[in-house]
mmCIF file of C-alpha atoms in Angstrom:
data_model
loop_
_atom_site.group_PDB
_atom_site.id
_atom_site.type_symbol
_atom_site.label_atom_id
_atom_site.label_comp_id
_atom_site.label_asym_id
_atom_site.label_seq_id
_atom_site.Cartn_x
_atom_site.Cartn_y
_atom_site.Cartn_z
ATOM 1 C CA UNK A 1 14.670 -6.159 9.916
ATOM 2 C CA UNK A 2 12.296 -6.235 7.214
ATOM 3 C CA UNK A 3 12.753 -3.951 3.790
ATOM 4 C CA UNK A 4 10.422 -1.306 4.979
ATOM 5 C CA UNK A 5 10.148 -1.415 8.304
ATOM 6 C CA UNK A 6 8.831 1.849 10.413
ATOM 7 C CA UNK A 7 9.631 2.964 14.314
ATOM 8 C CA UNK A 8 7.743 3.519 16.099
ATOM 9 C CA UNK A 9 5.024 1.214 15.839
ATOM 10 C CA UNK A 10 2.304 3.811 17.753
ATOM 11 C CA UNK A 11 2.889 7.546 18.687
ATOM 12 C CA UNK A 12 0.671 9.619 20.685
ATOM 13 C CA UNK A 13 1.244 13.673 20.208
ATOM 14 C CA UNK A 14 -0.704 16.651 21.607
ATOM 15 C CA UNK A 15 -2.263 18.982 18.731
ATOM 16 C CA UNK A 16 0.486 21.415 17.487
ATOM 17 C CA UNK A 17 3.438 19.156 18.315
ATOM 18 C CA UNK A 18 5.749 17.722 15.547
ATOM 19 C CA UNK A 19 5.391 13.921 14.636
ATOM 20 C CA UNK A 20 8.481 12.096 13.419
ATOM 21 C CA UNK A 21 8.222 8.857 11.905
ATOM 22 C CA UNK A 22 10.627 6.427 10.624
ATOM 23 C CA UNK A 23 11.521 3.910 8.080
ATOM 24 C CA UNK A 24 14.237 1.501 7.905
ATOM 25 C CA UNK A 25 14.997 -0.909 4.839
ATOM 26 C CA UNK A 26 17.624 -3.405 3.561
ATOM 27 C CA UNK A 27 18.292 -2.887 0.414
ATOM 28 C CA UNK A 28 19.647 -0.677 -2.192
ATOM 29 C CA UNK A 29 16.226 1.410 -3.915
ATOM 30 C CA UNK A 30 15.132 3.020 -6.729
ATOM 31 C CA UNK A 31 12.502 5.146 -5.143
ATOM 32 C CA UNK A 32 10.591 5.205 -1.341
ATOM 33 C CA UNK A 33 7.005 6.660 -0.708
ATOM 34 C CA UNK A 34 4.839 7.371 2.125
ATOM 35 C CA UNK A 35 1.113 6.790 2.428
ATOM 36 C CA UNK A 36 -1.272 7.620 5.027
ATOM 37 C CA UNK A 37 -4.341 5.597 6.139
ATOM 38 C CA UNK A 38 -7.181 6.559 7.638
ATOM 39 C CA UNK A 39 -8.973 4.195 9.584
ATOM 40 C CA UNK A 40 -11.461 2.080 7.447
ATOM 41 C CA UNK A 41 -10.462 3.664 3.924
ATOM 42 C CA UNK A 42 -7.584 2.746 1.460
ATOM 43 C CA UNK A 43 -3.987 4.512 1.298
ATOM 44 C CA UNK A 44 -3.463 8.008 0.566
ATOM 45 C CA UNK A 45 0.003 9.236 -1.402
ATOM 46 C CA UNK A 46 1.969 11.225 0.624
ATOM 47 C CA UNK A 47 5.278 12.142 -0.963
ATOM 48 C CA UNK A 48 7.557 9.869 -3.242
ATOM 49 C CA UNK A 49 11.452 10.725 -2.962
ATOM 50 C CA UNK A 50 13.685 9.024 -5.289
ATOM 51 C CA UNK A 51 17.026 7.609 -4.455
ATOM 52 C CA UNK A 52 19.111 10.951 -5.625
ATOM 53 C CA UNK A 53 17.083 13.139 -3.462
ATOM 54 C CA UNK A 54 17.780 14.135 0.376
ATOM 55 C CA UNK A 55 14.570 16.098 1.533
ATOM 56 C CA UNK A 56 11.256 16.566 -0.069
ATOM 57 C CA UNK A 57 8.501 19.267 1.185
ATOM 58 C CA UNK A 58 4.679 18.870 0.652
ATOM 59 C CA UNK A 59 2.669 21.246 3.082
ATOM 60 C CA UNK A 60 3.202 20.533 6.724
ATOM 61 C CA UNK A 61 5.569 17.209 5.363
ATOM 62 C CA UNK A 62 8.568 16.782 5.457
ATOM 63 C CA UNK A 63 10.188 13.585 3.885
ATOM 64 C CA UNK A 64 14.333 12.732 4.282
ATOM 65 C CA UNK A 65 16.178 10.213 2.875
ATOM 66 C CA UNK A 66 19.785 8.768 3.791
ATOM 67 C CA UNK A 67 21.124 5.880 1.213
ATOM 68 C CA UNK A 68 23.879 5.533 3.297
ATOM 69 C CA UNK A 69 21.998 4.374 6.584
ATOM 70 C CA UNK A 70 19.065 3.368 4.527
ATOM 71 C CA UNK A 71 16.381 5.058 6.336
ATOM 72 C CA UNK A 72 13.982 7.870 5.782
ATOM 73 C CA UNK A 73 11.651 9.679 8.013
ATOM 74 C CA UNK A 74 8.441 11.580 7.734
ATOM 75 C CA UNK A 75 8.202 14.935 10.056
ATOM 76 C CA UNK A 76 4.731 16.299 10.134
ATOM 77 C CA UNK A 77 5.068 20.314 11.786
ATOM 78 C CA UNK A 78 2.282 21.860 13.832
ATOM 79 C CA UNK A 79 0.135 18.546 14.098
ATOM 80 C CA UNK A 80 -3.552 18.544 13.851
ATOM 81 C CA UNK A 81 -6.479 16.169 15.426
ATOM 82 C CA UNK A 82 -6.913 14.739 11.705
ATOM 83 C CA UNK A 83 -3.321 13.564 10.847
ATOM 84 C CA UNK A 84 -4.458 10.563 13.217
ATOM 85 C CA UNK A 85 -3.972 7.968 10.719
ATOM 86 C CA UNK A 86 -1.488 5.471 10.487
ATOM 87 C CA UNK A 87 1.435 6.165 8.103
ATOM 88 C CA UNK A 88 3.141 3.763 5.678
ATOM 89 C CA UNK A 89 6.861 3.692 3.599
ATOM 90 C CA UNK A 90 6.754 1.519 0.728
ATOM 91 C CA UNK A 91 10.073 0.939 -0.906
ATOM 92 C CA UNK A 92 10.830 0.254 -4.599
ATOM 93 C CA UNK A 93 13.682 -1.956 -5.298
ATOM 94 C CA UNK A 94 15.087 -4.064 -7.931
ATOM 95 C CA UNK A 95 15.848 -7.252 -5.150
ATOM 96 C CA UNK A 96 11.961 -7.738 -4.345
ATOM 97 C CA UNK A 97 11.302 -7.132 -8.252
ATOM 98 C CA UNK A 98 10.281 -3.510 -8.301
ATOM 99 C CA UNK A 99 7.273 -4.502 -6.937
ATOM 100 C CA UNK A 100 6.483 -1.906 -3.606
ATOM 101 C CA UNK A 101 6.886 -3.165 -0.423
ATOM 102 C CA UNK A 102 5.046 -2.131 2.583
ATOM 103 C CA UNK A 103 6.195 -1.683 5.976
ATOM 104 C CA UNK A 104 3.378 -2.642 9.136
ATOM 105 C CA UNK A 105 3.357 1.044 9.497
ATOM 106 C CA UNK A 106 2.994 4.059 12.429
ATOM 107 C CA UNK A 107 0.045 4.617 14.271
ATOM 108 C CA UNK A 108 -0.309 8.203 15.047
ATOM 109 C CA UNK A 109 -2.817 9.811 17.263
ATOM 110 C CA UNK A 110 -3.370 13.308 17.577
ATOM 111 C CA UNK A 111 -4.719 14.317 20.659
ATOM 112 C CA UNK A 112 -6.322 17.661 20.774
ATOM 113 C CA UNK B 1 -15.423 8.180 -11.104
ATOM 114 C CA UNK B 2 -13.052 10.782 -9.956
ATOM 115 C CA UNK B 3 -11.111 7.518 -7.639
ATOM 116 C CA UNK B 4 -10.542 3.631 -7.282
ATOM 117 C CA UNK B 5 -13.921 2.075 -6.885
ATOM 118 C CA UNK B 6 -14.407 -1.438 -4.849
ATOM 119 C CA UNK B 7 -17.349 -3.386 -4.418
ATOM 120 C CA UNK B 8 -18.347 -4.656 -2.097
ATOM 121 C CA UNK B 9 -17.318 -2.702 0.705
ATOM 122 C CA UNK B 10 -17.885 -5.711 3.228
ATOM 123 C CA UNK B 11 -18.453 -9.492 2.542
ATOM 124 C CA UNK B 12 -19.073 -12.141 5.449
ATOM 125 C CA UNK B 13 -19.397 -15.648 3.810
ATOM 126 C CA UNK B 14 -18.729 -19.313 5.290
ATOM 127 C CA UNK B 15 -16.145 -21.147 4.944
ATOM 128 C CA UNK B 16 -15.335 -23.093 1.654
ATOM 129 C CA UNK B 17 -18.151 -21.026 -0.058
ATOM 130 C CA UNK B 18 -16.485 -18.915 -3.183
ATOM 131 C CA UNK B 19 -15.984 -14.905 -3.470
ATOM 132 C CA UNK B 20 -15.768 -12.656 -5.779
ATOM 133 C CA UNK B 21 -14.369 -8.516 -5.420
ATOM 134 C CA UNK B 22 -14.689 -6.024 -7.869
ATOM 135 C CA UNK B 23 -12.331 -3.106 -8.516
ATOM 136 C CA UNK B 24 -13.125 0.013 -11.112
ATOM 137 C CA UNK B 25 -9.812 1.474 -11.577
ATOM 138 C CA UNK B 26 -8.955 5.396 -12.160
ATOM 139 C CA UNK B 27 -10.233 5.802 -16.162
ATOM 140 C CA UNK B 28 -6.910 6.130 -17.924
ATOM 141 C CA UNK B 29 -4.558 3.924 -15.572
ATOM 142 C CA UNK B 30 -2.803 1.233 -17.461
ATOM 143 C CA UNK B 31 -1.696 -0.552 -14.149
ATOM 144 C CA UNK B 32 -3.746 -2.121 -11.569
ATOM 145 C CA UNK B 33 -2.733 -3.867 -7.746
ATOM 146 C CA UNK B 34 -4.371 -6.206 -5.613
ATOM 147 C CA UNK B 35 -3.199 -6.479 -2.032
ATOM 148 C CA UNK B 36 -4.196 -7.843 1.125
ATOM 149 C CA UNK B 37 -3.817 -6.221 4.490
ATOM 150 C CA UNK B 38 -4.696 -7.990 7.604
ATOM 151 C CA UNK B 39 -5.495 -7.172 10.992
ATOM 152 C CA UNK B 40 -2.703 -4.011 12.001
ATOM 153 C CA UNK B 41 -0.122 -5.025 8.972
ATOM 154 C CA UNK B 42 1.078 -3.726 6.263
ATOM 155 C CA UNK B 43 0.083 -4.777 2.737
ATOM 156 C CA UNK B 44 0.714 -7.905 1.041
ATOM 157 C CA UNK B 45 1.222 -7.737 -2.868
ATOM 158 C CA UNK B 46 -0.820 -10.408 -4.577
ATOM 159 C CA UNK B 47 -1.272 -9.825 -8.214
ATOM 160 C CA UNK B 48 -0.483 -7.039 -10.673
ATOM 161 C CA UNK B 49 -2.069 -6.406 -14.575
ATOM 162 C CA UNK B 50 0.177 -3.531 -16.883
ATOM 163 C CA UNK B 51 -1.951 -3.010 -20.005
ATOM 164 C CA UNK B 52 -2.051 -6.166 -22.047
ATOM 165 C CA UNK B 53 0.740 -7.696 -20.428
ATOM 166 C CA UNK B 54 0.656 -10.668 -18.858
ATOM 167 C CA UNK B 55 -0.185 -10.296 -14.790
ATOM 168 C CA UNK B 56 2.375 -10.790 -12.421
ATOM 169 C CA UNK B 57 0.650 -13.432 -10.025
ATOM 170 C CA UNK B 58 4.050 -13.918 -7.732
ATOM 171 C CA UNK B 59 2.304 -12.850 -4.417
ATOM 172 C CA UNK B 60 -0.831 -14.910 -4.850
ATOM 173 C CA UNK B 61 -1.040 -17.042 -1.433
ATOM 174 C CA UNK B 62 -2.583 -20.138 -3.190
ATOM 175 C CA UNK B 63 -4.418 -21.455 -6.236
ATOM 176 C CA UNK B 64 -7.469 -21.353 -4.621
ATOM 177 C CA UNK B 65 -6.505 -16.758 -5.686
ATOM 178 C CA UNK B 66 -7.084 -16.278 -9.251
ATOM 179 C CA UNK B 67 -7.652 -12.962 -11.024
ATOM 180 C CA UNK B 68 -8.556 -10.939 -14.516
ATOM 181 C CA UNK B 69 -8.961 -7.728 -15.889
ATOM 182 C CA UNK B 70 -11.203 -7.129 -18.575
ATOM 183 C CA UNK B 71 -10.749 -4.950 -21.479
ATOM 184 C CA UNK B 72 -8.094 -3.205 -19.678
ATOM 185 C CA UNK B 73 -10.443 -1.884 -16.748
ATOM 186 C CA UNK B 74 -12.445 -3.434 -13.864
ATOM 187 C CA UNK B 75 -10.913 -6.067 -12.234
ATOM 188 C CA UNK B 76 -12.191 -8.924 -10.048
ATOM 189 C CA UNK B 77 -10.624 -11.131 -7.857
ATOM 190 C CA UNK B 78 -11.750 -14.464 -6.945
ATOM 191 C CA UNK B 79 -11.008 -16.721 -3.582
ATOM 192 C CA UNK B 80 -12.347 -20.162 -4.150
ATOM 193 C CA UNK B 81 -13.310 -22.508 -1.001
ATOM 194 C CA UNK B 82 -12.493 -19.623 1.474
ATOM 195 C CA UNK B 83 -10.814 -20.436 4.519
ATOM 196 C CA UNK B 84 -10.810 -18.697 7.648
ATOM 197 C CA UNK B 85 -7.146 -17.525 7.170
ATOM 198 C CA UNK B 86 -8.229 -15.418 4.051
ATOM 199 C CA UNK B 87 -10.365 -12.744 6.181
ATOM 200 C CA UNK B 88 -8.539 -9.512 5.667
ATOM 201 C CA UNK B 89 -8.863 -6.445 4.173
ATOM 202 C CA UNK B 90 -8.342 -6.714 0.159
ATOM 203 C CA UNK B 91 -7.148 -3.256 -1.819
ATOM 204 C CA UNK B 92 -6.957 -2.804 -4.919
ATOM 205 C CA UNK B 93 -5.044 0.640 -6.430
ATOM 206 C CA UNK B 94 -4.390 1.911 -9.921
ATOM 207 C CA UNK B 95 -1.702 3.549 -11.324
ATOM 208 C CA UNK B 96 -0.643 5.619 -14.638
ATOM 209 C CA UNK B 97 1.650 3.083 -14.747
ATOM 210 C CA UNK B 98 3.862 0.537 -13.802
ATOM 211 C CA UNK B 99 6.066 0.702 -10.949
ATOM 212 C CA UNK B 100 7.179 -3.152 -12.128
ATOM 213 C CA UNK B 101 9.905 -1.222 -14.902
ATOM 214 C CA UNK B 102 13.346 -0.806 -13.300
ATOM 215 C CA UNK B 103 14.018 2.634 -11.991
ATOM 216 C CA UNK B 104 10.150 3.245 -12.927
ATOM 217 C CA UNK B 105 8.638 3.371 -9.400
ATOM 218 C CA UNK B 106 8.161 7.193 -9.457
ATOM 219 C CA UNK B 107 4.306 6.471 -9.907
ATOM 220 C CA UNK B 108 2.018 7.066 -6.966
ATOM 221 C CA UNK B 109 -0.673 4.379 -6.581
ATOM 222 C CA UNK B 110 -4.327 5.339 -5.939
ATOM 223 C CA UNK B 111 -6.074 3.323 -3.413
ATOM 224 C CA UNK B 112 -9.608 2.239 -2.889
ATOM 225 C CA UNK B 113 -11.097 1.819 0.016
ATOM 226 C CA UNK B 114 -11.253 -1.985 0.197
ATOM 227 C CA UNK B 115 -13.454 -4.955 0.830
ATOM 228 C CA UNK B 116 -13.274 -5.999 4.326
ATOM 229 C CA UNK B 117 -13.795 -9.813 3.896
ATOM 230 C CA UNK B 118 -14.958 -11.890 6.746
ATOM 231 C CA UNK B 119 -14.705 -15.969 6.942
ATOM 232 C CA UNK B 120 -17.144 -17.884 9.080
#
């Protein structure tokens, strides 16, 4: 897998359901961030989680980090049509020059 | 302005022409980044500016690409002799400080809405 690879590539759910997106990476990281991108717009920062943290919450968002499995998940609870967007994880790792490396994203569609 | 501003929002040009893309970061943000996003893909790092330090140009795909940042604020990305494979969305982001310093990846990046570049 690439550094920062999201799964699934696309997800379609009904409004009110929960959405879970996963991110896997290859090397040890300093931090991991999740971003959202609405069609035709720039990316919006959602949550940053440090390598020594296991879980963070922000409103309806919950991010977990498992450094032993080199993976993270983003859970959106009680989804809304407005949550329809692409979601990207981005890792900051020494092996990649401490640059933020973005995955290809998960396209989430929430049907009302 | 309150956010990162990019112009133009759309640019269509003929192959072989030069283009200039502009980014106006959030006031007070010392770090500025350019990325390229091809259709349905993630972001490809191009170049990074941090204060008065020499820019990190390691992501520029060829010598046809260059960027400058004047006065530590506005940045211009220039693509010379454009090719069809240059067609993409070019995104600019800024942050308070650098994510390039080890252990300092705790800086959320604030993005503009990008310039959609189409080479005919």
